[in-house]
């Protein structure tokens, strides 16, 4: 099926036949994903109906942004979806790192301690916390930090967490997605168990979850299993590929107020912040997010199936339950990693003629190759891949606004590997 049009992309019959065979095996899995997306879609519509979203919400605002009805209602919609008392959803929050940094700086005071009970946090958080020395880090403000490693089987080390907690412990940061580490991502249920344990030690400890890449993947969000603050980026899942920037924090009313004071100014808080003309994209992106996330998930599972059955290590594997949209494929050589990324690039609607090359990116200790042809710069809910050029030569890829595009990109990656004789089809 569709062979003729695929051939226009340079895909050969053996690659198409191999993919078709894998796809046939995946249909029960895809049905599950569609059913979950349906539930999430209905949840979003219900929240928008309840907030009485109307055309007035899409009007552009400027200046101070007092009485920005669209902004206020959007925050109400997020709070409804995440089942929280309040939410802060703003274009002034520049990205996921900013949203997380904002929440941490808003809550923590000199002398307080932050604990990560799930091992090291996402790369960019290291400067925020001060694990890597940085100006304006939490460390510079006198906030101490402890990190509890996961056990060898990647479960939570409850004993070590209990021992680490003291009177100083104000907050815990829990990262849902594995990010670029070799550990599984956590299910919302696991996160709920961890939070319940922390609260049993001291109910006042504020639990924040870094929800990046996790939104709409499970039926529940971390805020529904006890997280006080749930934080993410609109350039990922909840932006639905349409939000051109932004981040969100959903949670307890008093904490959201503190975050708003930190973002704008004490006293002003949520009352200011013009949305200019971005609100239609925020609303429509959120509306699209459940099916966009489903498309990205299908792409991740499809790639896992293709490469697992060619003998490569994939994380997660093709049958595992998913808790985020990231797929890691260990290709074992620099040549293969580069070919994979070139294939993804060649399948993009934007910048398809560009050839990605490894480069010495700031903040990394080895060359990194990145493939993306995105409508929103740097967007990782759009099909994209990146890989550090070092052992074990794993490529991380994620996204896909539509399933047909995710499929095309993955087929192009395999075709590139086949063309360069770097893999052999069975
Ligand atoms: C992407 C990501 C972040 C940071 O988000 P940016 O928008 O890139 O700043 C933080 N944590 C995790 C787990 C992420 O995936």
Short mmCIF file of C-alpha atoms and ligand atoms in Angstrom, two decimals:
data_model
loop_
_atom_site.label_atom_id
_atom_site.label_comp_id
_atom_site.label_asym_id
_atom_site.label_seq_id
_atom_site.Cartn_x
_atom_site.Cartn_y
_atom_site.Cartn_z
CA UNK A 1 0.00 0.00 0.00
CA UNK A 2 1.11 3.56 -0.71
CA UNK A 3 4.23 2.08 -2.30
CA UNK A 4 4.21 4.48 -5.20
CA UNK A 5 4.38 7.62 -3.08
CA UNK A 6 6.98 6.10 -0.73
CA UNK A 7 9.18 5.35 -3.72
CA UNK A 8 9.24 9.08 -4.44
CA UNK A 9 11.05 9.42 -1.12
CA UNK A 10 13.66 6.88 -2.19
CA UNK A 11 12.27 4.05 -0.11
CA UNK A 12 12.93 0.63 -1.58
CA UNK A 13 10.65 -2.38 -1.62
CA UNK A 14 12.55 -4.47 0.98
CA UNK A 15 12.42 -1.62 3.52
CA UNK A 16 8.70 -1.04 2.90
CA UNK A 17 7.96 -4.77 3.12
CA UNK A 18 9.90 -5.12 6.38
CA UNK A 19 8.09 -2.12 7.85
CA UNK A 20 4.68 -3.42 6.79
CA UNK A 21 5.37 -6.71 8.51
CA UNK A 22 6.31 -4.95 11.79
CA UNK A 23 3.31 -2.67 11.56
CA UNK A 24 0.93 -5.59 11.32
CA UNK A 25 2.25 -6.82 14.67
CA UNK A 26 1.73 -3.42 16.26
CA UNK A 27 -1.93 -2.86 15.54
CA UNK A 28 -3.27 -3.97 18.97
CA UNK A 29 -0.76 -1.60 20.59
CA UNK A 30 -1.77 1.27 18.34
CA UNK A 31 -5.42 0.68 19.19
CA UNK A 32 -4.60 1.10 22.90
CA UNK A 33 -2.82 4.37 22.17
CA UNK A 34 -5.80 5.64 20.15
CA UNK A 35 -8.16 4.78 22.98
CA UNK A 36 -6.04 6.65 25.51
CA UNK A 37 -5.78 9.63 23.16
CA UNK A 38 -9.56 9.61 22.89
CA UNK A 39 -9.92 9.80 26.67
CA UNK A 40 -7.36 12.60 26.88
CA UNK A 41 -9.03 14.49 24.03
CA UNK A 42 -12.37 14.35 25.81
CA UNK A 43 -10.76 15.49 29.05
CA UNK A 44 -9.36 18.55 27.25
CA UNK A 45 -12.69 19.39 25.59
CA UNK A 46 -14.52 18.99 28.88
CA UNK A 47 -12.10 21.39 30.58
CA UNK A 48 -12.54 23.96 27.81
CA UNK A 49 -16.32 23.67 27.99
CA UNK A 50 -16.30 24.03 31.75
CA UNK A 51 -14.23 27.21 31.54
CA UNK A 52 -16.61 28.52 28.85
CA UNK A 53 -13.82 29.17 26.36
CA UNK A 54 -15.02 31.46 23.59
CA UNK A 55 -13.72 33.71 20.83
CA UNK A 56 -13.00 36.50 23.32
CA UNK A 57 -10.23 34.28 24.74
CA UNK A 58 -8.29 34.54 21.48
CA UNK A 59 -8.00 38.32 21.38
CA UNK A 60 -4.50 39.76 21.49
CA UNK A 61 -3.56 41.80 24.55
CA UNK A 62 -0.69 44.18 25.12
CA UNK A 63 0.80 46.47 27.73
CA UNK A 64 0.47 45.26 31.31
CA UNK A 65 -2.04 42.62 30.39
CA UNK A 66 -4.49 43.36 33.20
CA UNK A 67 -7.77 41.50 32.65
CA UNK A 68 -6.32 39.19 30.01
CA UNK A 69 -9.38 36.91 30.01
CA UNK A 70 -7.90 34.42 27.55
CA UNK A 71 -4.79 33.98 29.68
CA UNK A 72 -6.76 33.57 32.89
CA UNK A 73 -9.17 31.05 31.34
CA UNK A 74 -6.34 29.05 29.82
CA UNK A 75 -4.83 28.72 33.27
CA UNK A 76 -8.24 27.58 34.52
CA UNK A 77 -8.33 24.97 31.73
CA UNK A 78 -4.86 23.66 32.65
CA UNK A 79 -5.83 23.50 36.33
CA UNK A 80 -8.93 21.50 35.37
CA UNK A 81 -7.00 19.02 33.21
CA UNK A 82 -4.28 18.55 35.83
CA UNK A 83 -6.85 18.59 38.66
CA UNK A 84 -4.95 21.27 40.56
CA UNK A 85 -6.06 24.36 42.47
CA UNK A 86 -4.31 26.68 40.06
CA UNK A 87 -1.87 26.92 37.16
CA UNK A 88 0.56 29.35 35.58
CA UNK A 89 0.72 29.03 31.77
CA UNK A 90 2.63 31.83 30.13
CA UNK A 91 4.63 32.80 27.08
CA UNK A 92 6.93 34.64 29.51
CA UNK A 93 8.07 31.22 30.74
CA UNK A 94 10.59 30.61 27.98
CA UNK A 95 11.06 26.84 28.13
CA UNK A 96 10.92 23.79 30.38
CA UNK A 97 14.17 24.59 32.16
CA UNK A 98 12.87 28.07 32.93
CA UNK A 99 9.60 26.69 34.31
CA UNK A 100 11.50 24.28 36.59
CA UNK A 101 14.00 26.94 37.67
CA UNK A 102 11.14 29.32 38.38
CA UNK A 103 9.34 26.81 40.60
CA UNK A 104 12.53 25.95 42.50
CA UNK A 105 13.58 29.56 43.03
CA UNK A 106 10.03 30.53 44.02
CA UNK A 107 9.72 27.92 46.76
CA UNK A 108 13.21 27.51 48.22
CA UNK A 109 14.84 29.90 50.70
CA UNK A 110 18.41 30.15 52.04
CA UNK A 111 19.07 27.28 54.44
CA UNK A 112 16.51 25.00 52.78
CA UNK A 113 17.46 21.73 51.19
CA UNK A 114 16.33 20.26 47.88
CA UNK A 115 16.52 16.51 47.32
CA UNK A 116 16.34 14.58 44.07
CA UNK A 117 15.28 11.07 45.10
CA UNK A 118 15.59 9.74 41.53
CA UNK A 119 19.27 10.26 40.73
CA UNK A 120 20.70 13.06 38.66
CA UNK A 121 18.35 15.56 37.09
CA UNK A 122 18.17 16.70 33.46
CA UNK A 123 21.39 18.27 32.17
CA UNK A 124 20.16 21.88 32.18
CA UNK A 125 18.97 21.60 35.80
CA UNK A 126 22.54 21.09 36.97
CA UNK A 127 23.31 24.79 36.60
CA UNK A 128 19.96 25.75 38.12
CA UNK A 129 20.65 23.71 41.25
CA UNK A 130 24.36 24.46 41.29
CA UNK A 131 25.58 20.87 40.83
CA UNK A 132 27.62 22.53 38.10
CA UNK A 133 28.73 25.84 39.65
CA UNK A 134 26.77 28.70 38.11
CA UNK A 135 25.86 32.27 38.98
CA UNK A 136 22.35 32.62 40.40
CA UNK A 137 22.13 28.89 41.04
CA UNK A 138 20.22 27.69 44.10
CA UNK A 139 23.58 26.84 45.68
CA UNK A 140 24.65 30.48 45.40
CA UNK A 141 21.51 31.45 47.32
CA UNK A 142 22.37 29.04 50.11
CA UNK A 143 20.06 26.20 49.15
CA UNK A 144 21.72 22.83 49.67
CA UNK A 145 21.12 19.76 47.53
CA UNK A 146 21.24 16.02 47.96
CA UNK A 147 20.84 13.37 45.34
CA UNK A 148 19.68 9.86 46.11
CA UNK A 149 20.68 7.39 43.43
CA UNK A 150 18.27 4.76 42.19
CA UNK A 151 18.99 1.18 43.16
CA UNK A 152 20.71 -1.03 40.55
CA UNK A 153 17.30 -2.29 39.41
CA UNK A 154 16.22 1.38 38.97
CA UNK A 155 13.76 1.25 41.87
CA UNK A 156 13.60 4.00 44.50
CA UNK A 157 16.02 3.65 47.41
CA UNK A 158 13.48 4.25 50.17
CA UNK A 159 15.98 3.64 52.99
CA UNK A 160 18.41 6.19 51.63
CA UNK A 161 15.60 8.70 51.10
CA UNK A 162 14.45 8.25 54.71
CA UNK A 163 17.99 8.81 55.98
CA UNK A 164 18.50 11.90 53.80
CA UNK A 165 15.42 13.75 54.98
CA UNK A 166 16.00 16.31 57.75
CA UNK A 167 14.39 19.45 59.14
CA UNK A 168 16.05 21.35 56.29
CA UNK A 169 14.34 19.29 53.59
CA UNK A 170 11.88 21.68 51.97
CA UNK A 171 11.36 20.21 48.53
CA UNK A 172 11.87 17.14 46.35
CA UNK A 173 12.31 17.23 42.59
CA UNK A 174 11.19 14.13 40.75
CA UNK A 175 11.92 13.71 37.04
CA UNK A 176 9.36 11.54 35.27
CA UNK A 177 11.15 11.03 31.97
CA UNK A 178 14.54 9.39 31.72
CA UNK A 179 15.75 12.34 29.64
CA UNK A 180 19.11 11.26 28.28
CA UNK A 181 19.92 8.73 30.98
CA UNK A 182 19.88 4.99 30.83
CA UNK A 183 17.05 4.32 33.24
CA UNK A 184 13.41 3.65 32.57
CA UNK A 185 10.97 6.54 32.77
CA UNK A 186 8.63 6.37 35.75
CA UNK A 187 4.94 5.66 35.51
CA UNK A 188 2.58 8.10 37.19
CA UNK A 189 1.64 5.30 39.56
CA UNK A 190 5.30 4.84 40.62
CA UNK A 191 5.60 8.58 41.14
CA UNK A 192 2.47 8.47 43.28
CA UNK A 193 4.01 5.76 45.47
CA UNK A 194 7.20 7.77 45.86
CA UNK A 195 5.27 10.92 46.81
CA UNK A 196 3.15 9.00 49.33
CA UNK A 197 6.35 7.71 50.93
CA UNK A 198 7.89 11.21 51.09
CA UNK A 199 4.71 12.64 52.61
CA UNK A 200 4.70 9.86 55.21
CA UNK A 201 8.14 11.08 56.33
CA UNK A 202 7.01 14.70 56.44
CA UNK A 203 3.76 15.93 54.87
CA UNK A 204 5.19 19.44 54.51
CA UNK A 205 7.84 18.47 51.97
CA UNK A 206 6.85 20.01 48.66
CA UNK A 207 6.99 17.50 45.82
CA UNK A 208 7.66 18.87 42.35
CA UNK A 209 7.52 16.67 39.25
CA UNK A 210 9.43 17.50 36.07
CA UNK A 211 6.70 16.34 33.69
CA UNK A 212 8.55 17.15 30.45
CA UNK A 213 7.70 14.66 27.66
CA UNK A 214 5.16 12.89 29.89
CA UNK A 215 1.92 14.82 29.35
CA UNK A 216 -0.99 12.75 27.99
CA UNK A 217 1.10 9.57 27.81
CA UNK A 218 -0.56 8.03 30.88
CA UNK A 219 -4.22 8.46 31.81
CA UNK A 220 -3.21 10.36 34.92
CA UNK A 221 -0.79 13.23 35.46
CA UNK A 222 1.55 13.46 38.49
CA UNK A 223 -0.65 16.20 39.98
CA UNK A 224 -3.39 13.59 40.34
CA UNK A 225 -1.23 11.35 42.52
CA UNK A 226 -0.03 13.93 45.02
CA UNK A 227 2.51 16.20 43.29
CA UNK A 228 2.31 19.72 44.70
CA UNK A 229 3.79 21.20 41.53
CA UNK A 230 3.75 19.67 38.05
CA UNK A 231 5.99 21.44 35.57
CA UNK A 232 6.59 21.25 31.83
CA UNK A 233 7.34 22.91 28.53
CA UNK A 234 4.86 24.02 25.87
CA UNK A 235 7.51 23.32 23.24
CA UNK A 236 6.87 19.67 24.07
CA UNK A 237 3.65 17.61 24.44
CA UNK A 238 1.08 20.10 25.83
CA UNK A 239 1.90 22.73 23.18
CA UNK A 240 0.70 20.27 20.54
CA UNK A 241 3.33 21.59 18.12
CA UNK A 242 1.43 24.85 17.77
CA UNK A 243 2.55 26.78 20.86
CA UNK A 244 5.54 28.83 19.66
CA UNK A 245 7.04 29.07 23.18
CA UNK A 246 6.06 28.80 26.81
CA UNK A 247 5.94 26.68 29.90
CA UNK A 248 3.44 25.72 32.57
CA UNK A 249 3.31 25.02 36.29
CA UNK A 250 0.18 23.41 37.74
CA UNK A 251 -0.34 22.89 41.45
CA UNK A 252 -1.28 24.17 44.85
CA UNK A 253 -2.69 27.69 44.89
CA UNK A 254 -0.22 29.12 47.42
CA UNK A 255 2.75 27.71 45.51
CA UNK A 256 1.47 28.91 42.14
CA UNK A 257 1.13 32.36 43.68
CA UNK A 258 4.78 32.21 44.75
CA UNK A 259 5.77 31.14 41.24
CA UNK A 260 3.82 34.07 39.78
CA UNK A 261 5.51 36.49 42.20
CA UNK A 262 8.87 35.11 41.07
CA UNK A 263 7.97 35.33 37.38
CA UNK A 264 6.61 38.87 37.41
CA UNK A 265 6.99 40.66 40.72
CA UNK A 266 5.91 40.31 44.35
CA UNK A 267 2.51 41.93 44.63
CA UNK A 268 1.78 41.78 40.91
CA UNK A 269 1.95 38.01 40.41
CA UNK A 270 -0.57 36.60 37.95
CA UNK A 271 -2.29 39.94 37.36
CA UNK A 272 0.21 41.13 34.75
CA UNK A 273 1.73 39.62 31.64
CA UNK A 274 0.23 40.42 28.24
CA UNK A 275 -0.15 37.40 25.99
CA UNK A 276 0.22 39.43 22.77
CA UNK A 277 -1.24 37.15 20.10
CA UNK A 278 -0.13 33.68 21.23
CA UNK A 279 -3.28 32.50 23.00
CA UNK A 280 -5.00 30.92 19.97
CA UNK A 281 -1.89 28.73 19.50
CA UNK A 282 -1.82 27.81 23.20
CA UNK A 283 -5.48 26.80 23.16
CA UNK A 284 -5.40 25.00 19.84
CA UNK A 285 -2.09 23.34 20.69
CA UNK A 286 -3.54 22.00 23.93
CA UNK A 287 -6.57 20.81 22.00
CA UNK A 288 -4.29 18.95 19.55
CA UNK A 289 -1.86 17.68 22.21
CA UNK A 290 -3.53 14.31 22.96
CA UNK A 291 -3.50 13.15 19.31
CA UNK A 292 -0.08 14.68 18.64
CA UNK A 293 1.33 12.83 21.66
CA UNK A 294 -0.31 9.64 20.37
CA UNK A 295 1.37 10.12 16.98
CA UNK A 296 4.74 10.57 18.66
CA UNK A 297 4.16 7.44 20.76
CA UNK A 298 3.29 5.38 17.70
CA UNK A 299 6.48 6.57 16.03
CA UNK A 300 8.54 5.60 19.08
CA UNK A 301 7.02 2.12 19.23
CA UNK A 302 7.37 1.61 15.48
CA UNK A 303 11.06 2.51 15.63
CA UNK A 304 11.57 0.24 18.64
CA UNK A 305 10.01 -2.65 16.71
CA UNK A 306 12.03 -2.04 13.53
CA UNK A 307 15.38 -1.76 15.28
CA UNK A 308 14.82 -4.33 18.02
CA UNK A 309 14.11 -6.97 15.42
CA UNK A 310 17.30 -6.01 13.59
CA UNK A 311 19.21 -6.90 16.76
CA UNK A 312 19.79 -3.43 18.26
CA UNK A 313 19.22 -2.51 21.91
CA UNK A 314 16.18 -0.28 22.23
CA UNK A 315 14.86 1.49 25.32
CA UNK A 316 11.96 1.10 25.90
CA UNK A 317 11.48 -2.09 23.86
CA UNK A 318 8.58 -2.66 21.49
CA UNK A 319 6.27 -4.26 24.06
CA UNK A 320 7.00 -2.21 27.22
CA UNK A 321 4.49 0.24 28.64
CA UNK A 322 5.50 3.83 27.77
CA UNK A 323 5.76 6.73 30.21
CA UNK A 324 7.17 9.38 27.88
CA UNK A 325 7.73 9.87 24.15
CA UNK A 326 11.52 9.37 24.05
CA UNK A 327 12.98 6.39 22.23
CA UNK A 328 16.61 5.37 22.57
CA UNK A 329 18.20 3.09 19.97
CA UNK A 330 21.76 1.91 20.54
CA UNK A 331 23.28 1.63 17.10
CA UNK A 332 26.83 0.77 18.19
CA UNK A 333 28.81 2.92 15.75
CA UNK A 334 29.23 6.56 14.79
CA UNK A 335 28.46 5.77 11.12
CA UNK A 336 25.10 4.31 12.00
CA UNK A 337 24.17 7.16 14.32
CA UNK A 338 24.99 9.71 11.62
CA UNK A 339 23.08 7.77 8.95
CA UNK A 340 20.05 7.46 11.23
CA UNK A 341 19.99 11.21 11.88
CA UNK A 342 20.41 11.99 8.18
CA UNK A 343 17.42 9.80 7.41
CA UNK A 344 15.23 11.59 9.96
CA UNK A 345 16.30 14.93 8.51
CA UNK A 346 15.55 13.79 4.96
CA UNK A 347 11.97 12.97 5.95
CA UNK A 348 11.23 16.41 7.42
CA UNK A 349 8.82 18.95 5.91
CA UNK A 350 11.28 21.76 6.73
CA UNK A 351 15.05 21.77 6.04
CA UNK A 352 14.86 18.35 4.37
CA UNK A 353 17.77 19.23 2.07
CA UNK A 354 20.13 19.89 4.99
CA UNK A 355 22.76 17.28 5.93
CA UNK A 356 23.26 17.13 9.70
CA UNK A 357 26.87 16.91 10.91
CA UNK A 358 28.26 16.23 14.39
CA UNK A 359 29.52 19.42 16.09
CA UNK A 360 31.04 20.52 19.40
CA UNK A 361 27.97 21.87 21.09
CA UNK A 362 28.44 24.01 24.20
CA UNK A 363 27.77 22.05 27.37
CA UNK A 364 28.67 18.66 25.92
CA UNK A 365 31.97 16.83 26.31
CA UNK A 366 31.87 15.20 22.85
CA UNK A 367 30.49 16.08 19.39
CA UNK A 368 26.72 15.88 19.09
CA UNK A 369 24.60 15.35 15.99
CA UNK A 370 21.06 16.67 15.77
CA UNK A 371 18.37 16.14 13.19
CA UNK A 372 15.24 18.24 13.09
CA UNK A 373 13.15 20.00 10.51
CA UNK A 374 10.73 21.80 12.74
CA UNK A 375 8.14 24.54 12.36
CA UNK A 376 8.97 25.71 15.89
CA UNK A 377 12.70 26.05 16.41
CA UNK A 378 14.10 23.37 18.72
CA UNK A 379 10.70 21.76 19.17
CA UNK A 380 11.04 18.19 20.36
CA UNK A 381 7.37 17.27 20.01
CA UNK A 382 8.18 17.51 16.30
CA UNK A 383 10.15 14.58 14.87
CA UNK A 384 13.75 15.04 15.93
CA UNK A 385 16.79 12.97 16.82
CA UNK A 386 20.02 13.67 18.57
CA UNK A 387 23.02 11.68 19.62
CA UNK A 388 26.32 12.27 21.35
CA UNK A 389 29.07 10.74 19.20
CA UNK A 390 30.46 8.40 21.85
CA UNK A 391 30.02 4.91 23.27
CA UNK A 392 27.56 3.22 23.20
CA UNK A 393 26.47 5.24 20.14
CA UNK A 394 22.85 5.59 21.16
CA UNK A 395 20.48 7.87 19.29
CA UNK A 396 17.59 9.50 21.14
CA UNK A 397 14.64 10.45 19.13
CA UNK A 398 11.20 11.74 19.83
CA UNK A 399 8.18 13.45 18.44
CA UNK A 400 6.16 13.53 15.28
CA UNK A 401 3.15 15.80 14.96
CA UNK A 402 1.38 13.20 12.84
CA UNK A 403 1.83 9.44 12.64
CA UNK A 404 2.42 9.42 8.86
CA UNK A 405 5.29 11.87 9.29
CA UNK A 406 6.81 9.93 12.19
CA UNK A 407 6.58 6.79 10.06
CA UNK A 408 8.20 8.45 7.05
CA UNK A 409 11.11 9.77 9.12
CA UNK A 410 11.75 6.38 10.68
CA UNK A 411 11.54 4.63 7.31
CA UNK A 412 14.02 7.14 5.89
CA UNK A 413 16.41 6.46 8.76
CA UNK A 414 16.30 2.73 8.05
CA UNK A 415 16.65 3.27 4.31
CA UNK A 416 19.75 5.40 4.90
CA UNK A 417 21.30 2.62 7.00
CA UNK A 418 20.43 0.03 4.37
CA UNK A 419 21.76 2.19 1.52
CA UNK A 420 25.06 2.68 3.33
CA UNK A 421 25.20 -1.07 4.03
CA UNK A 422 25.29 -0.43 7.77
CA UNK A 423 22.45 -2.85 8.48
CA UNK A 424 21.04 -5.86 6.72
CA UNK A 425 17.36 -6.58 6.60
CA UNK A 426 16.34 -10.08 7.70
C1 LIG B 1 13.27 18.95 27.81
C2 LIG B 1 13.39 18.65 29.22
C3 LIG B 1 13.67 19.64 30.15
C4 LIG B 1 14.00 21.06 29.78
O1 LIG B 1 13.12 21.62 28.87
P1 LIG B 1 13.63 22.73 27.83
O2 LIG B 1 12.36 23.21 27.22
O3 LIG B 1 14.53 22.03 26.86
O4 LIG B 1 14.33 23.77 28.61
C5 LIG B 1 13.73 19.29 31.48
N1 LIG B 1 13.52 18.03 31.87
C6 LIG B 1 13.23 17.05 31.01
C7 LIG B 1 13.00 15.65 31.52
C8 LIG B 1 13.15 17.33 29.66
O5 LIG B 1 12.88 16.35 28.80
#
